[in-house]
Coordinates of C-alpha atoms and ligand atoms in Angstrom, one line a residue:
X117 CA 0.0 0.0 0.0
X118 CA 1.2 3.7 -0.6
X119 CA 0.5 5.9 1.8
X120 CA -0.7 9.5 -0.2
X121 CA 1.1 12.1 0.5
X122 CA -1.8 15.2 1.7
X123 CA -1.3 17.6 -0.6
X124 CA -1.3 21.5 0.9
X125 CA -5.3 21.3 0.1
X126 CA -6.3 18.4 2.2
X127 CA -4.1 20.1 4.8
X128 CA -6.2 23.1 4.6
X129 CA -4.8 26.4 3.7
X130 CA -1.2 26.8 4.7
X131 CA 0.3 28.2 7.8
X132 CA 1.1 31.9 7.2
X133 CA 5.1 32.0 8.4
X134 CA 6.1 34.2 11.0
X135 CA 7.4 37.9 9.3
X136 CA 10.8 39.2 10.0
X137 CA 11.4 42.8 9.3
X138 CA 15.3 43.9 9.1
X139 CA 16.9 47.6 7.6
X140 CA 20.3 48.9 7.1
X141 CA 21.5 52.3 6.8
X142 CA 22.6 53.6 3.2
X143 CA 26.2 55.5 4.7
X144 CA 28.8 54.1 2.7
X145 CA 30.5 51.3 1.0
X146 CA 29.7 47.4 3.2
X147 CA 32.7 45.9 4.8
X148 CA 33.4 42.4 6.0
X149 CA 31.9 42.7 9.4
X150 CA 28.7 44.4 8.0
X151 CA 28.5 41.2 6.0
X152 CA 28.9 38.7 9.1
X153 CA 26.9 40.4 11.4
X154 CA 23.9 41.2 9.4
X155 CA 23.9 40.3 5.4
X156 CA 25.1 37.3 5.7
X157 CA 22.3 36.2 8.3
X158 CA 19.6 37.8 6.5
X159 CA 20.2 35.5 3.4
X160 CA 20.1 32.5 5.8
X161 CA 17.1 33.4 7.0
X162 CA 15.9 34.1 3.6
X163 CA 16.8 30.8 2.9
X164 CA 15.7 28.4 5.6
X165 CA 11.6 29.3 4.2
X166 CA 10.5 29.7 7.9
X167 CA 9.7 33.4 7.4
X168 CA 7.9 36.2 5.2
X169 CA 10.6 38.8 5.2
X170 CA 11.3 42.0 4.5
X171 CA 14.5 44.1 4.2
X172 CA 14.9 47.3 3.6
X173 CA 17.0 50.4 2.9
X174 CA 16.9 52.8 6.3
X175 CA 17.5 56.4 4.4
X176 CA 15.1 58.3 6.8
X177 CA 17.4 57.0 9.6
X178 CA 20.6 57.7 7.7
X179 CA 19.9 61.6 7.4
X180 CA 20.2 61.7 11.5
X181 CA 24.3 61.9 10.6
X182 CA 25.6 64.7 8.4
X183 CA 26.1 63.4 5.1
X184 CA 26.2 65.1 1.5
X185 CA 23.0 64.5 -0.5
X186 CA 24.3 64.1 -3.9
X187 CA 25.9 61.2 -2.9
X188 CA 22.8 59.4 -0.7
X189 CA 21.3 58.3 -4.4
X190 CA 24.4 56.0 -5.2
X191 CA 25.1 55.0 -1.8
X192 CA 20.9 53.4 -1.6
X193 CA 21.4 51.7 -4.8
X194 CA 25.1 50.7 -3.6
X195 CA 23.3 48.8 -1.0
X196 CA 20.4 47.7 -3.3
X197 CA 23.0 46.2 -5.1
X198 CA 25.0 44.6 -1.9
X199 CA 21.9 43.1 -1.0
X200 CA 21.1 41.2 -4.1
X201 CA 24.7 40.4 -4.8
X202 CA 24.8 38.4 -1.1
X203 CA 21.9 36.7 -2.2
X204 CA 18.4 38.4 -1.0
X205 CA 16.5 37.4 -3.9
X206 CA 13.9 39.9 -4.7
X207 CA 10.4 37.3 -5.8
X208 CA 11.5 35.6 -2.3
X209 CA 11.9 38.6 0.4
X210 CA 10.4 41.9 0.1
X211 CA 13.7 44.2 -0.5
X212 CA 12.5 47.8 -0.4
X213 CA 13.7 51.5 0.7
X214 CA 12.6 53.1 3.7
X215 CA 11.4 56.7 2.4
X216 CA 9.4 54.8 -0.6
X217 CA 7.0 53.7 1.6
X218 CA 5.2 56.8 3.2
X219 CA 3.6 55.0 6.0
X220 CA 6.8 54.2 8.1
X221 CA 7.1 58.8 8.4
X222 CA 3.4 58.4 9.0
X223 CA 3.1 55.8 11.6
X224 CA 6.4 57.1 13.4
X225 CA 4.6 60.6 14.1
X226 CA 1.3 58.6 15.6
X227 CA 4.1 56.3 17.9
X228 CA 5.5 59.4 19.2
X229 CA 2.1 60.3 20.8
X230 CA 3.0 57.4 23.2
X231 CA 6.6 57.5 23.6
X232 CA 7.5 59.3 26.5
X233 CA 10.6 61.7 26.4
X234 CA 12.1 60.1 29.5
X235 CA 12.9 56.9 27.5
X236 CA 14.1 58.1 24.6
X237 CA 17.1 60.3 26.7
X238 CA 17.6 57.2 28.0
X239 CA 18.7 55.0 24.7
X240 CA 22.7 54.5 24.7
X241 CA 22.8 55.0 21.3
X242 CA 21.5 58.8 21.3
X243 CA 23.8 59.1 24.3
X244 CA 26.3 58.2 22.6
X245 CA 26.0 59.8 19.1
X246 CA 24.5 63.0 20.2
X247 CA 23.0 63.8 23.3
X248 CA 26.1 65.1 25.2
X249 CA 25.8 67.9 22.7
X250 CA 22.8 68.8 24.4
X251 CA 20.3 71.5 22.4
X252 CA 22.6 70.8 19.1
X253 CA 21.4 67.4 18.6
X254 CA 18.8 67.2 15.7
X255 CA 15.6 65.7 16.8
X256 CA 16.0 63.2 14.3
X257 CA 18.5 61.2 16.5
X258 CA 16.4 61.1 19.4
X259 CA 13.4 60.5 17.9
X260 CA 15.7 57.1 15.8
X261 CA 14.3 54.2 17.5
X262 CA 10.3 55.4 16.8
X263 CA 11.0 55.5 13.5
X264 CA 12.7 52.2 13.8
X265 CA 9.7 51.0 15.7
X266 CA 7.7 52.0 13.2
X267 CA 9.4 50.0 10.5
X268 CA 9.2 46.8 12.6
X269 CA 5.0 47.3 13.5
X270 CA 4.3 48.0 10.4
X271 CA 4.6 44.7 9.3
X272 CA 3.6 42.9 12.1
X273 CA 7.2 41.4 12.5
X274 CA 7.5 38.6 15.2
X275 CA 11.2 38.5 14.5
X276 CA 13.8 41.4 14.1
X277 CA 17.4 40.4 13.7
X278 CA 19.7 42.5 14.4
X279 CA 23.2 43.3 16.3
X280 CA 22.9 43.2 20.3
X281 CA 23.4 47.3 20.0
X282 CA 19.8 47.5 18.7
X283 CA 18.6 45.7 22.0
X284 CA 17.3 48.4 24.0
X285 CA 15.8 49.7 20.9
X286 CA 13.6 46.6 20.2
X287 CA 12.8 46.8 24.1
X288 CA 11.4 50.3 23.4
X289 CA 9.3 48.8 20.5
X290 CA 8.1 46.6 22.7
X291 CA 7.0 48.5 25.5
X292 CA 5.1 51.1 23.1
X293 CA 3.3 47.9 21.5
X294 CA 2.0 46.9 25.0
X295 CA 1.2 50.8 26.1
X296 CA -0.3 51.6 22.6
X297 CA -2.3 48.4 22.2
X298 CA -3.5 49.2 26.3
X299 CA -4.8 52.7 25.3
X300 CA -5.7 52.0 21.9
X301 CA -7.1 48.3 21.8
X302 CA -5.1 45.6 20.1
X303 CA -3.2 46.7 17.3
X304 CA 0.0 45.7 17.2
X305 CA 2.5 42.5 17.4
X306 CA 5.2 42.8 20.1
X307 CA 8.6 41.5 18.1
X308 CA 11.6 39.4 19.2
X309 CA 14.8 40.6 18.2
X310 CA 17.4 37.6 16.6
X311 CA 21.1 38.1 17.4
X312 CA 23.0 38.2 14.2
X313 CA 26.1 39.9 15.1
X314 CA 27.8 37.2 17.6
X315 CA 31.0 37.9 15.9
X316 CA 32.4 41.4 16.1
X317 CA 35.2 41.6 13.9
X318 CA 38.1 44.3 14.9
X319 CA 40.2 46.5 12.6
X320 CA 43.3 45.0 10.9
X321 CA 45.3 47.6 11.9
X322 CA 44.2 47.9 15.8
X323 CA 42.1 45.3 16.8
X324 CA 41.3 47.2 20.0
X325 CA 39.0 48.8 18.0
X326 CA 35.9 47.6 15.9
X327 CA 36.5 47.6 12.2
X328 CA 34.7 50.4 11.0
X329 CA 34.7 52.3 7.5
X330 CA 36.6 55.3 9.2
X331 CA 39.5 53.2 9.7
X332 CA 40.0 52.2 6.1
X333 CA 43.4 50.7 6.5
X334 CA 42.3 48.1 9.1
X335 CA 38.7 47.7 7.1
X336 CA 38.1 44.9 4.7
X337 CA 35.3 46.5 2.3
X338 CA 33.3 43.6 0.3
X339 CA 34.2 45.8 -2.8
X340 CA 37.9 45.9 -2.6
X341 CA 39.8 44.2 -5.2
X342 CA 42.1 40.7 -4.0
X343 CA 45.3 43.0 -4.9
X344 CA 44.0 45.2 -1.7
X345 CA 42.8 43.0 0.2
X346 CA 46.2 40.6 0.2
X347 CA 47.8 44.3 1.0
X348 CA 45.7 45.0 4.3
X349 CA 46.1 41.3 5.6
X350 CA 49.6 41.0 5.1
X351 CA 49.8 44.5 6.7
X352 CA 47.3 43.3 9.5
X353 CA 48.8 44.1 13.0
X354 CA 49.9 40.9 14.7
X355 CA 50.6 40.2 18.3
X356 CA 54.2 39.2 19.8
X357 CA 55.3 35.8 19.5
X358 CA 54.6 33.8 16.4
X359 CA 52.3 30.8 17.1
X360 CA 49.3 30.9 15.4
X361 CA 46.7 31.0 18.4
X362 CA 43.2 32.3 19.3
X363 CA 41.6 33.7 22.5
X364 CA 44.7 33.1 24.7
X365 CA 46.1 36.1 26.6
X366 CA 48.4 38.5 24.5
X367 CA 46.6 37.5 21.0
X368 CA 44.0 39.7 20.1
X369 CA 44.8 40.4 16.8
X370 CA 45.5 36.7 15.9
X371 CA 41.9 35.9 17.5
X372 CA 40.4 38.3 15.1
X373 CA 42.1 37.1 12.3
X374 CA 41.2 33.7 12.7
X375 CA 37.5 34.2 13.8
X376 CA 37.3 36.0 10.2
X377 CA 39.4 32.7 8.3
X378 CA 36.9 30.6 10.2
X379 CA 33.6 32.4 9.6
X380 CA 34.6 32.3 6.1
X381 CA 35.9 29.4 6.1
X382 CA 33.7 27.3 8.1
X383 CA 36.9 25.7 9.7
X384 CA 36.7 25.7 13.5
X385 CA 39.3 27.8 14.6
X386 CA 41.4 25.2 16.6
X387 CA 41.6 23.2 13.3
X388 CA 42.9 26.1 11.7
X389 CA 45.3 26.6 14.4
X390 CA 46.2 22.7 14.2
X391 CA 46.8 23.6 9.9
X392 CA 49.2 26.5 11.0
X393 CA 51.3 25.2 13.8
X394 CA 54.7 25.6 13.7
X395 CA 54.3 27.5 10.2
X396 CA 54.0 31.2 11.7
X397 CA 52.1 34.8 11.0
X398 CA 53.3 35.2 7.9
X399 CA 52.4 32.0 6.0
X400 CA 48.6 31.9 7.8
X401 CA 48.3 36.1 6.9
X402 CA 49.2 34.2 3.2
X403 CA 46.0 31.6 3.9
X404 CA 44.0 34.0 5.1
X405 CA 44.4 36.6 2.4
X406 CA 43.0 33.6 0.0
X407 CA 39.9 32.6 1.8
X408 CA 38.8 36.4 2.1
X409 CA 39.3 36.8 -1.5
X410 CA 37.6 33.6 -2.3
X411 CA 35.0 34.3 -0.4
X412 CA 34.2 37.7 -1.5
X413 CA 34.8 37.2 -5.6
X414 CA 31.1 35.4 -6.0
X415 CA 29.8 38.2 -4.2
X416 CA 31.8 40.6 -6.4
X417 CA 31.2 38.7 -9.5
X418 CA 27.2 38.7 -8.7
X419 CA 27.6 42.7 -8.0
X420 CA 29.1 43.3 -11.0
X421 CA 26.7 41.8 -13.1
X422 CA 23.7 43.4 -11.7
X423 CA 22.5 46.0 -14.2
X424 CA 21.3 49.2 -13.2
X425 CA 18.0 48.7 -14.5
X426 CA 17.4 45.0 -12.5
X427 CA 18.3 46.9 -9.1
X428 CA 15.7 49.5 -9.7
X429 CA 13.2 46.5 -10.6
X430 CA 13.5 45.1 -7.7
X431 CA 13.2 48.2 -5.7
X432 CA 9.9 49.6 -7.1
X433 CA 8.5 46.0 -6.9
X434 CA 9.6 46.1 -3.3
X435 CA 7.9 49.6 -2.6
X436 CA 4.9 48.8 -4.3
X437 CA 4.5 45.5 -2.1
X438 CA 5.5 46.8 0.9
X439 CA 3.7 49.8 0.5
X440 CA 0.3 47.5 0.2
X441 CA 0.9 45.4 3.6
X442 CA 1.8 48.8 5.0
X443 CA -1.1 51.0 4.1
X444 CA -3.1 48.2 5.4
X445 CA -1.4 48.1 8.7
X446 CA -1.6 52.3 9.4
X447 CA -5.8 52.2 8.4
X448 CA -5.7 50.0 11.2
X449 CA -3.9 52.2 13.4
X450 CA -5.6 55.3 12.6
X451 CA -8.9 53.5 13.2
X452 CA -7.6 52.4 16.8
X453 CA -6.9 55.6 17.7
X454 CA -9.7 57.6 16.4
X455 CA -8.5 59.3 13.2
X456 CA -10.9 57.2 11.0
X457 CA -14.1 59.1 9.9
Ligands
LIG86 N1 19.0 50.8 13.7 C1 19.4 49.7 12.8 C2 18.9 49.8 11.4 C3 17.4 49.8 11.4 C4 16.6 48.6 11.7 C5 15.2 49.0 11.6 C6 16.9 47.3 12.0 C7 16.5 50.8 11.2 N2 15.2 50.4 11.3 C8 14.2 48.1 11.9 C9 15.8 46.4 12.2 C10 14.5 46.8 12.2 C11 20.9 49.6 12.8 O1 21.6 50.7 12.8 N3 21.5 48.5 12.8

């Protein structure tokens, strides 16, 4: 006897998956730990079918910092483009940009009704990027994580991943979900956030510090060519000695170098130490330099053949779908909170 498979029908209609809502900021060129502390997670969870996501652009965020508006155009389809290239495919997740879709301005006003100012001079991150400066600081900074809020209720996300910076900001979406929906009636879905940044790489040249784009000597960008990239490794800072050893006292910039030839690599880092023993910094900076540029040329390859014209498909196909679930979503909150004739 075979047994019949049920098809989806005699199941009944299927389980709507759970939606994940994730942005990044359009303020420059990605580098490698952008890549394996977000992108790279995203396409995973693209990938593993358990969710209806979305990811988007976060312009209206990125005008908080100073930055020359000729160059935001390039620098939103730069991303587009780093986004499709790492493999967000646009028919599987909704890839759109922020200030297409009206109702993430729109909502954010109606979120600051319940936000209180208390928390929001509270949030590390404004501490940190502006409020020392007191009365200087645009309102745009301290008003970031409604706006971010915004972006995540809009689409009912259960699931926001993002780097353990962002947690007190997804606490503060949180706790306006459960004030908003106790004033207003149930509206809202209160999101869990998903760590994707469990590896924080440091810069090549000083791995006290985080690799950042400011630092561009110590920064591996996901657009430089191998010639550069076998440059700034074999420059790389290394620590005294010359065993080849992670997370042992005296070795920080050997532990960041092989947590990135591992995460690339998929090699556990004590096997990689096992492959280098006895061989010292030079010959693994040599390894090293290949498995970054191996891992980055598909990416590179897939960039460069993305034509203009395919980016800004999947952009207005992105806006025009998000901007339906979202319109959706802010009738609903307008009716909750009374501005529905
Ligand atoms: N603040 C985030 C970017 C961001 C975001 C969001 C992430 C803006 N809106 C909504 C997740 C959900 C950052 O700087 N990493």
């Amino acid at each position: 006897m075979t047994t019949k498979k049920l098809t989806p029908k005699a199941e009944g209609a299927p389980k709507r998956k759970p939606v994940l809502v994730s942005g990044i900021q359009p303020t420059g060129k990605l580098h490698l730990g952008n890549y394996l502390g977000a992108l790279k997670h995203f396409v995973e969870l693209q990938n593993s079918g358990k969710y209806n996501c979305y990811f988007f652009i976060a312009d209206l965020h990125s005008m908080t910092e100073a930055y020359n508006p000729d160059e935001k155009p390039s620098q939103i389809l730069d991303l587009a483009a780093d986004y499709l290239a790492a493999g967000i495919d646009s028919k599987q997740s909704i890839l759109f940009v922020q200030s297409e879709v009206p109702a993430h301005a729109e909502l954010a006003w109606i979120l600051n009704t319940v936000t209180p100012i208390g928390e929001l001079k509270r949030m590390t991150q404004f501490k940190e990027k502006g409020g020392t400066d007191g009365d200087a600081t645009n309102a745009g900074l301290f008003d970031y994580p409604v706006l971010m809020a915004a972006d995540i209720l809009l689409y009912n996300a259960a699931v926001v991943p993002v780097g353990d910076d962002q947690d007190q900001h997804l606490e503060l979406t949180r706790t306006l979900v459960r004030r908003f929906n106790k004033r207003y009636g149930d509206t809202f879905v209160e999101p869990q956030p998903l760590h994707t940044n469990v590896l924080r790489l440091m810069s090549l040249d000083d791995p006290r510090r985080k690799m950042s784009k400011s630092r561009s000597a110590g920064c591996l960008f996901l657009d430089d060519e191998p010639a550069v990239i076998r440059k700034k490794i074999m420059r790389a800072v290394t620590d005294s000695g010359n065993e080849v050893l992670a997370e042992v006292e005296g070795k920080p910039a050997m532990t960041n170098l092989l947590l990135i030839y591992s995460a690339l690599s998929g090699i556990a880092v004590r096997d990689i130490e096992k492959k280098y023993a006895g061989k010292g910094y030079g010959e693994f900076k040599k390894g090293l330099a290949e498995v970054v540029v191996n891992s980055l040329t598909p990416f590179q390859a897939a960039k460069k053949k993305l034509k203009p014209a395919i980016v800004e498909k999947a952009l207005d196909d992105g806006a025009k779908q998000a901007r339906t679930v979202a319109i959706k979503k802010l009738r609903e909150v307008y009716a909750s909170v009374g501005l529905m004739r």
